[in-house]
mmCIF file of C-alpha atoms in Angstrom:
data_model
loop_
_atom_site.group_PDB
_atom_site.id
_atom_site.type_symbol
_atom_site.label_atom_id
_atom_site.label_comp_id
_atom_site.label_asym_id
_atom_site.label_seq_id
_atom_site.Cartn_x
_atom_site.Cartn_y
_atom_site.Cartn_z
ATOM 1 C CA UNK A 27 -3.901 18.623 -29.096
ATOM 2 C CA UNK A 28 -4.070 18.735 -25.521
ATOM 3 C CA UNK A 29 -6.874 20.498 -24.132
ATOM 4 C CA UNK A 30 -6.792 23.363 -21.370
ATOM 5 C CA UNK A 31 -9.014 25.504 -19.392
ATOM 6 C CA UNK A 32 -11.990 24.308 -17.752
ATOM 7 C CA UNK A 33 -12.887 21.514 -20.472
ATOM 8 C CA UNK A 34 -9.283 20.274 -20.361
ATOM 9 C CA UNK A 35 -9.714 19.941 -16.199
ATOM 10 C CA UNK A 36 -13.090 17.746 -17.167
ATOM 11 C CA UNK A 37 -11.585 15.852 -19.159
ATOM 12 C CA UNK A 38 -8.755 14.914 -16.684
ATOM 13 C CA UNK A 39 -11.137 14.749 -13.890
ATOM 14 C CA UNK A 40 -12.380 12.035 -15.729
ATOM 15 C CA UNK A 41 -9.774 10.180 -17.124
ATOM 16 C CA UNK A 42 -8.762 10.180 -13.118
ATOM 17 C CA UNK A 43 -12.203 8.973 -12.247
ATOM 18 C CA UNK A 44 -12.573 6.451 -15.037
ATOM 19 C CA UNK A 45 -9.063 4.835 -14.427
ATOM 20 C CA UNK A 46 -9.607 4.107 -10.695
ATOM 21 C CA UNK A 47 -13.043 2.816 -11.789
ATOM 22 C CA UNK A 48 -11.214 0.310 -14.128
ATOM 23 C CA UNK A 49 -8.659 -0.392 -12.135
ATOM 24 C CA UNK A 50 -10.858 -1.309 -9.240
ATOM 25 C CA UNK A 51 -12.994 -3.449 -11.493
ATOM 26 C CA UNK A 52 -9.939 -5.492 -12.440
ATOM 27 C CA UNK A 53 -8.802 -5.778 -8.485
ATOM 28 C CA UNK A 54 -12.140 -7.215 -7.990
ATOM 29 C CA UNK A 55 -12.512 -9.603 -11.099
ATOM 30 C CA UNK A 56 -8.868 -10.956 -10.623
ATOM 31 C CA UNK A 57 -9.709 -11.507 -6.920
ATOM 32 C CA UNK A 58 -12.318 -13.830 -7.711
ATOM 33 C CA UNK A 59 -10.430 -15.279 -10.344
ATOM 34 C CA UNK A 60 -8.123 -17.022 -7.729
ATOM 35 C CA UNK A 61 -11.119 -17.578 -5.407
ATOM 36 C CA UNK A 62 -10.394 -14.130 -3.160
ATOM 37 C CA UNK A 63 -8.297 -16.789 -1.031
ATOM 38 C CA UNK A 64 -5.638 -17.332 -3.628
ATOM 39 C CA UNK A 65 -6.495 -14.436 -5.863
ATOM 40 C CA UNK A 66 -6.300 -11.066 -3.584
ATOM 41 C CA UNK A 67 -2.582 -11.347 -3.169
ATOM 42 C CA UNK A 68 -2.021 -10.848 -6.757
ATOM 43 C CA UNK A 69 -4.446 -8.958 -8.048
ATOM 44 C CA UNK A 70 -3.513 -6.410 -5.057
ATOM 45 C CA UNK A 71 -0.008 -6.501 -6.272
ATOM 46 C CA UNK A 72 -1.087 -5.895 -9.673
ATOM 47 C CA UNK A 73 -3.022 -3.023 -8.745
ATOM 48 C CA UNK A 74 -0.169 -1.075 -6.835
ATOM 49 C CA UNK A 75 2.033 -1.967 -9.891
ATOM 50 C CA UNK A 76 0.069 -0.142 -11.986
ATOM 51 C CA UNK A 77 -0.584 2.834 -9.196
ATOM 52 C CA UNK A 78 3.283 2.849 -9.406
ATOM 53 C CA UNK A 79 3.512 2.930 -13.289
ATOM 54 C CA UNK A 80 0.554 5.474 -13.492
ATOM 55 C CA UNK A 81 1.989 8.072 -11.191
ATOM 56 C CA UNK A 82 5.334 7.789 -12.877
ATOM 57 C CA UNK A 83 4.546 7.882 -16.352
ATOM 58 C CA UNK A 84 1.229 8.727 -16.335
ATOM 59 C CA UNK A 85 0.618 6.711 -19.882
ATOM 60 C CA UNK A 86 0.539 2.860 -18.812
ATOM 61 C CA UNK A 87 -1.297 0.180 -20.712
ATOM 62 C CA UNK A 88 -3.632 -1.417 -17.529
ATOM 63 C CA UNK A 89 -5.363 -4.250 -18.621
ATOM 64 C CA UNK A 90 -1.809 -5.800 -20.182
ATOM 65 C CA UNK A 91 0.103 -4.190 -16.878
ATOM 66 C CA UNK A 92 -2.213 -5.987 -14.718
ATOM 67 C CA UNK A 93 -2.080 -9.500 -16.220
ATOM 68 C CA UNK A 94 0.918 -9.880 -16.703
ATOM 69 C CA UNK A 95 1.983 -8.719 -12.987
ATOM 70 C CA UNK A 96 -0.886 -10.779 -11.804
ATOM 71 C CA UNK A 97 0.695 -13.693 -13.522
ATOM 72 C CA UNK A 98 4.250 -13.299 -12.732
ATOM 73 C CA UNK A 99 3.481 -12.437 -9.060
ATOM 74 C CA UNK A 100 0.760 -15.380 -8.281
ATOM 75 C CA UNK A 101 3.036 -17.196 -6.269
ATOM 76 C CA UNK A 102 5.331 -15.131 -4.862
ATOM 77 C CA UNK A 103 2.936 -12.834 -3.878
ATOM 78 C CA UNK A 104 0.138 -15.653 -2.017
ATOM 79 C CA UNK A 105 3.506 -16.694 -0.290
ATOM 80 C CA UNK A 106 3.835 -13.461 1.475
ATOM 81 C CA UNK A 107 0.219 -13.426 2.215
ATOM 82 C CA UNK A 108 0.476 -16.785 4.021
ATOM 83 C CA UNK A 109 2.844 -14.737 6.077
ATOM 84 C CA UNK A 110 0.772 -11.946 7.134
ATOM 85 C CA UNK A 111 -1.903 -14.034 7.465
ATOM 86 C CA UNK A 112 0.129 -16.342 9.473
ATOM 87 C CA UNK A 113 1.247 -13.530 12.076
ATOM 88 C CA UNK A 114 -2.368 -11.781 12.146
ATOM 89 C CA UNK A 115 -3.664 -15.162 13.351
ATOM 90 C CA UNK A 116 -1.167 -15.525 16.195
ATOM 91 C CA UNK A 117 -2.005 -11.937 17.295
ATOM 92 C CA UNK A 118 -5.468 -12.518 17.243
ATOM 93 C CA UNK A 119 -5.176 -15.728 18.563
ATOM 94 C CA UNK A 120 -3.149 -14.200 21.810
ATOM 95 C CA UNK A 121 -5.476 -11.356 21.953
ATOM 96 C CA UNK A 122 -8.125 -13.929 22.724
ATOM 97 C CA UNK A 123 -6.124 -15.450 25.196
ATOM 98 C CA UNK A 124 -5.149 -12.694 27.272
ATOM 99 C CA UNK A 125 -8.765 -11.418 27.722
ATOM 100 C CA UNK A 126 -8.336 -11.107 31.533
ATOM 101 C CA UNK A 127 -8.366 -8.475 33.509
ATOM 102 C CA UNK A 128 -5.322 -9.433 35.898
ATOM 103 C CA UNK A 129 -2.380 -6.994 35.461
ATOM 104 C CA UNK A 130 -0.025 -9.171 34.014
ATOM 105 C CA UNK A 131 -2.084 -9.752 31.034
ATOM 106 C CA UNK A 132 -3.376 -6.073 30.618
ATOM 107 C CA UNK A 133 0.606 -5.723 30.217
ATOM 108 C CA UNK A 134 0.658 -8.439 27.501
ATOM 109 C CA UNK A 135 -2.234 -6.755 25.542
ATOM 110 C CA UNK A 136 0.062 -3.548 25.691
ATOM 111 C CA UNK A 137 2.816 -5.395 23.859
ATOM 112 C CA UNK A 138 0.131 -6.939 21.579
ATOM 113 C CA UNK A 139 -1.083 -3.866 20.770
ATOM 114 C CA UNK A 140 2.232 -2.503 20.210
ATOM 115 C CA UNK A 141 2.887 -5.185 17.980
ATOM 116 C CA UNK A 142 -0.291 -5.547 16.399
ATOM 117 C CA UNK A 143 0.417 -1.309 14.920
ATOM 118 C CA UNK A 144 3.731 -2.576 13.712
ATOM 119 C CA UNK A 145 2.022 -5.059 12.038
ATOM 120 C CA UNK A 146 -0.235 -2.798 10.060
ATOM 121 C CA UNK A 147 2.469 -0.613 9.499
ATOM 122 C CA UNK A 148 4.286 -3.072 7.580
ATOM 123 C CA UNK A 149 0.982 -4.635 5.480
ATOM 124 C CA UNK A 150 0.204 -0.871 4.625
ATOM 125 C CA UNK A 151 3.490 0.032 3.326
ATOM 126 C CA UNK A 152 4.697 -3.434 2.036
ATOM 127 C CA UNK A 153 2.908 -3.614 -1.031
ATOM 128 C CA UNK A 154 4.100 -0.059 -2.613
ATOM 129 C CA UNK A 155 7.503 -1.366 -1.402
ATOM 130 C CA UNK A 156 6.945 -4.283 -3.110
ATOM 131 C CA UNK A 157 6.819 -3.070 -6.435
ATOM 132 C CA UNK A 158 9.149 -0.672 -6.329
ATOM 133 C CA UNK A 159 12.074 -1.530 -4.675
ATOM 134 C CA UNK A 160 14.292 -5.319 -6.275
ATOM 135 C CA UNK A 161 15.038 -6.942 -2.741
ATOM 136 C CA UNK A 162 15.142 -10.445 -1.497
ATOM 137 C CA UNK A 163 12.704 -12.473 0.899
ATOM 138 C CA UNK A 164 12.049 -10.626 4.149
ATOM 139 C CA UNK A 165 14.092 -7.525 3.255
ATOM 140 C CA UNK A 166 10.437 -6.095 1.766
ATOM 141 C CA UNK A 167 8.946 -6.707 5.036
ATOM 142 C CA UNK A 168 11.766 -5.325 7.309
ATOM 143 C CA UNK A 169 11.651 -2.117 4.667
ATOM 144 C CA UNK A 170 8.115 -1.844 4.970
ATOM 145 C CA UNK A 171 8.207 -1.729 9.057
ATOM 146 C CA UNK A 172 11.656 0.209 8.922
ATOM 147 C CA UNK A 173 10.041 3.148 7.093
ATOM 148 C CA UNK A 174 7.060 2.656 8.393
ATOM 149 C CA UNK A 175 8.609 3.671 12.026
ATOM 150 C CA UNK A 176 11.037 5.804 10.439
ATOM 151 C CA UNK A 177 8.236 8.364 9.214
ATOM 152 C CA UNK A 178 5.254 7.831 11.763
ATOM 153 C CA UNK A 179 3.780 10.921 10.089
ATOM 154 C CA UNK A 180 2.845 10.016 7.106
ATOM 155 C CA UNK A 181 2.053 6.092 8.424
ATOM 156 C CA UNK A 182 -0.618 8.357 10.385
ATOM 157 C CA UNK A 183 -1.421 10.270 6.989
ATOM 158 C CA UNK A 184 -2.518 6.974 5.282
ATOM 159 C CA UNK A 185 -4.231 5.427 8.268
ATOM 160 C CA UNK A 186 -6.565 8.926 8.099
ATOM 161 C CA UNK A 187 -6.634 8.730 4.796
ATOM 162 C CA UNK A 188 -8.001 5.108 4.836
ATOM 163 C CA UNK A 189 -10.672 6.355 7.180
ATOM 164 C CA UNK A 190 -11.645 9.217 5.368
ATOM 165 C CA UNK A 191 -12.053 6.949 2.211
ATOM 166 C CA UNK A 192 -13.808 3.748 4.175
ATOM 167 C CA UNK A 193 -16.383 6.531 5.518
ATOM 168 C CA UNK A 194 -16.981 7.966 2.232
ATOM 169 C CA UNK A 195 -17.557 4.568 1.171
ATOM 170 C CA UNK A 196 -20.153 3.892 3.852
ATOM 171 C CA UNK A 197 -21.571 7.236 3.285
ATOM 172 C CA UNK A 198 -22.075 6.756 -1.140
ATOM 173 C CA UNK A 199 -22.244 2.744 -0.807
ATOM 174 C CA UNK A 200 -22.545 2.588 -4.594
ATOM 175 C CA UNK A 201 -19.315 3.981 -5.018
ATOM 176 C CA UNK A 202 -17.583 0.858 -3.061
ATOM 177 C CA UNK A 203 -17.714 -1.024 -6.535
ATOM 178 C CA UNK A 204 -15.321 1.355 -8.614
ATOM 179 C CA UNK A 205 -13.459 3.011 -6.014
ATOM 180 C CA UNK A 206 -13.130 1.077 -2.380
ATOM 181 C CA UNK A 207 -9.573 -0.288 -3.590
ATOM 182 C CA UNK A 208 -8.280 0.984 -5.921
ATOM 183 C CA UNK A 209 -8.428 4.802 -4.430
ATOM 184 C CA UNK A 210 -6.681 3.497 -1.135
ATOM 185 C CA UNK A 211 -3.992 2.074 -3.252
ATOM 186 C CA UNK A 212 -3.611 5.283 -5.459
ATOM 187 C CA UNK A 213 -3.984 7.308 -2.022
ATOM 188 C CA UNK A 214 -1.176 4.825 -0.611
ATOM 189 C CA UNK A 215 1.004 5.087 -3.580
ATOM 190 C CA UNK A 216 1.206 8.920 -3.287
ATOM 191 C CA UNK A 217 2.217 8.851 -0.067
ATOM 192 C CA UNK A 218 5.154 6.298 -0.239
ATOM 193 C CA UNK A 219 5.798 8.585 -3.505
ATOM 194 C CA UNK A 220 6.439 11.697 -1.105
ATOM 195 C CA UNK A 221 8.421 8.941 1.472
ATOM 196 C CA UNK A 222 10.578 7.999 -1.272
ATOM 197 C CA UNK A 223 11.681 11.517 -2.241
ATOM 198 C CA UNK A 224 12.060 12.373 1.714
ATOM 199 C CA UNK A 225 14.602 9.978 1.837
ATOM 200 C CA UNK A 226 16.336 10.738 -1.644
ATOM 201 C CA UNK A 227 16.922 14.324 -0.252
ATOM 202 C CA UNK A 228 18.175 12.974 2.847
ATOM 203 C CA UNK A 229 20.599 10.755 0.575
ATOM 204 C CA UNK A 230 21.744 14.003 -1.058
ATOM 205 C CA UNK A 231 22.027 15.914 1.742
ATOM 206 C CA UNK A 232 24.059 12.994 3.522
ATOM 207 C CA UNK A 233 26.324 12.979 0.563
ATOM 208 C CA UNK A 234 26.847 16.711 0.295
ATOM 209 C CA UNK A 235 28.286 16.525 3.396
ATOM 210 C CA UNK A 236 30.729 13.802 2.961
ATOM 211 C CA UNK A 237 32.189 15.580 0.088
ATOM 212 C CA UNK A 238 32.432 18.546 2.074
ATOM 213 C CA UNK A 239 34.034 17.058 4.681
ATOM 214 C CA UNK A 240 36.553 15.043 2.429
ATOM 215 C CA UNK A 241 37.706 17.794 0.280
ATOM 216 C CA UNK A 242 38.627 20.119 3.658
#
């Protein structure tokens, strides 16, 4: 019997609370299970996986969701972290290098810096992408930048949202342990959610108007 009224909002206030606190455990466990190094890809993936699953069904079992995805994606997933690792170094790298104040090089660190938000556009939206979407090889990161680009305004939503939850983390440290991840990737998830269904309308509405057009 499903409860309502105020006891029924406890209790799925804290359902809510308790299932980011799990799922955040798991991140962190799994994580050190590969060594961080070889274990954050994963377990990240895992963790939006079951975001996904959660928002969608809202009844997902998250211990077996998580191993198994965890599992399945080890590989594939620490492949594409080489990658952004791989391109965060060179940035870095030539950030480092064009530390002088001539103008030439304040022009580089423009185009770094230009580069450098593209960048983070595409690692913040690549993993909801990623387990969402069934593409091939680079096609998750060129969706993840695509979008990203294609709706700056909520790419600006999550990057305050981060902050906002980063702060409160500084602010409550004790809450980093249950919540630090696993609330940016729920907070993440919703977003690309509302993304998603942006671009479904816009599908529709496309569509609408090619049948219009073609039965005139």
């Amino acid at each position: 019997m499903e409860m309502t009224g105020l006891m029924g909002s406890f209790y799925r206030v804290s359902v809510f609370i308790s299932r980011l606190a799990y799922i955040n455990l798991l991140w962190i466990f799994f994580s050190l299970v590969g060594l961080v190094v070889i274990g954050v890809m994963p377990a990240t993936v895992a963790m939006f996986t079951v975001m996904r699953k959660w928002l969608d069904t809202e009844d997902v079992p998250i211990f077996k969701t998580f191993l198994q995805t965890y599992k399945s994606e080890f590989i594939k997933s620490n492949l594409y972290g080489l990658f952004f690792i791989f391109v965060g170094y060179i940035l870095y790298v030539n950030f480092i290098l064009a530390a002088d104040q001539v103008i030439w090089m304040m022009v580089v660190r423009y185009c770094l810096l230009v580069v450098s938000i593209l960048f983070i556009t595409t690692l913040l939206l690549f993993f909801p992408i990623y387990v969402r979407l069934e593409l091939q090889g680079t096609q998750y990161i060129k969706t993840a930048l695509l979008l990203g680009v294609a709706y700056p305004q909520y790419t600006c939503m999550i990057v305050i949202g981060i902050v906002g939850i980063q702060y409160m983390m500084m602010t409550l440290p004790g809450l980093t342990l249950f919540f630090a991840a696993s609330l940016v990737s729920y907070f993440i998830t919703r977003v690309v959610n509302i993304i998603f269904k942006v671009v479904e309308r816009k599908k529709e509405h496309m569509l609408n108007e090619a049948t219009e057009i073609t039965s005139m």
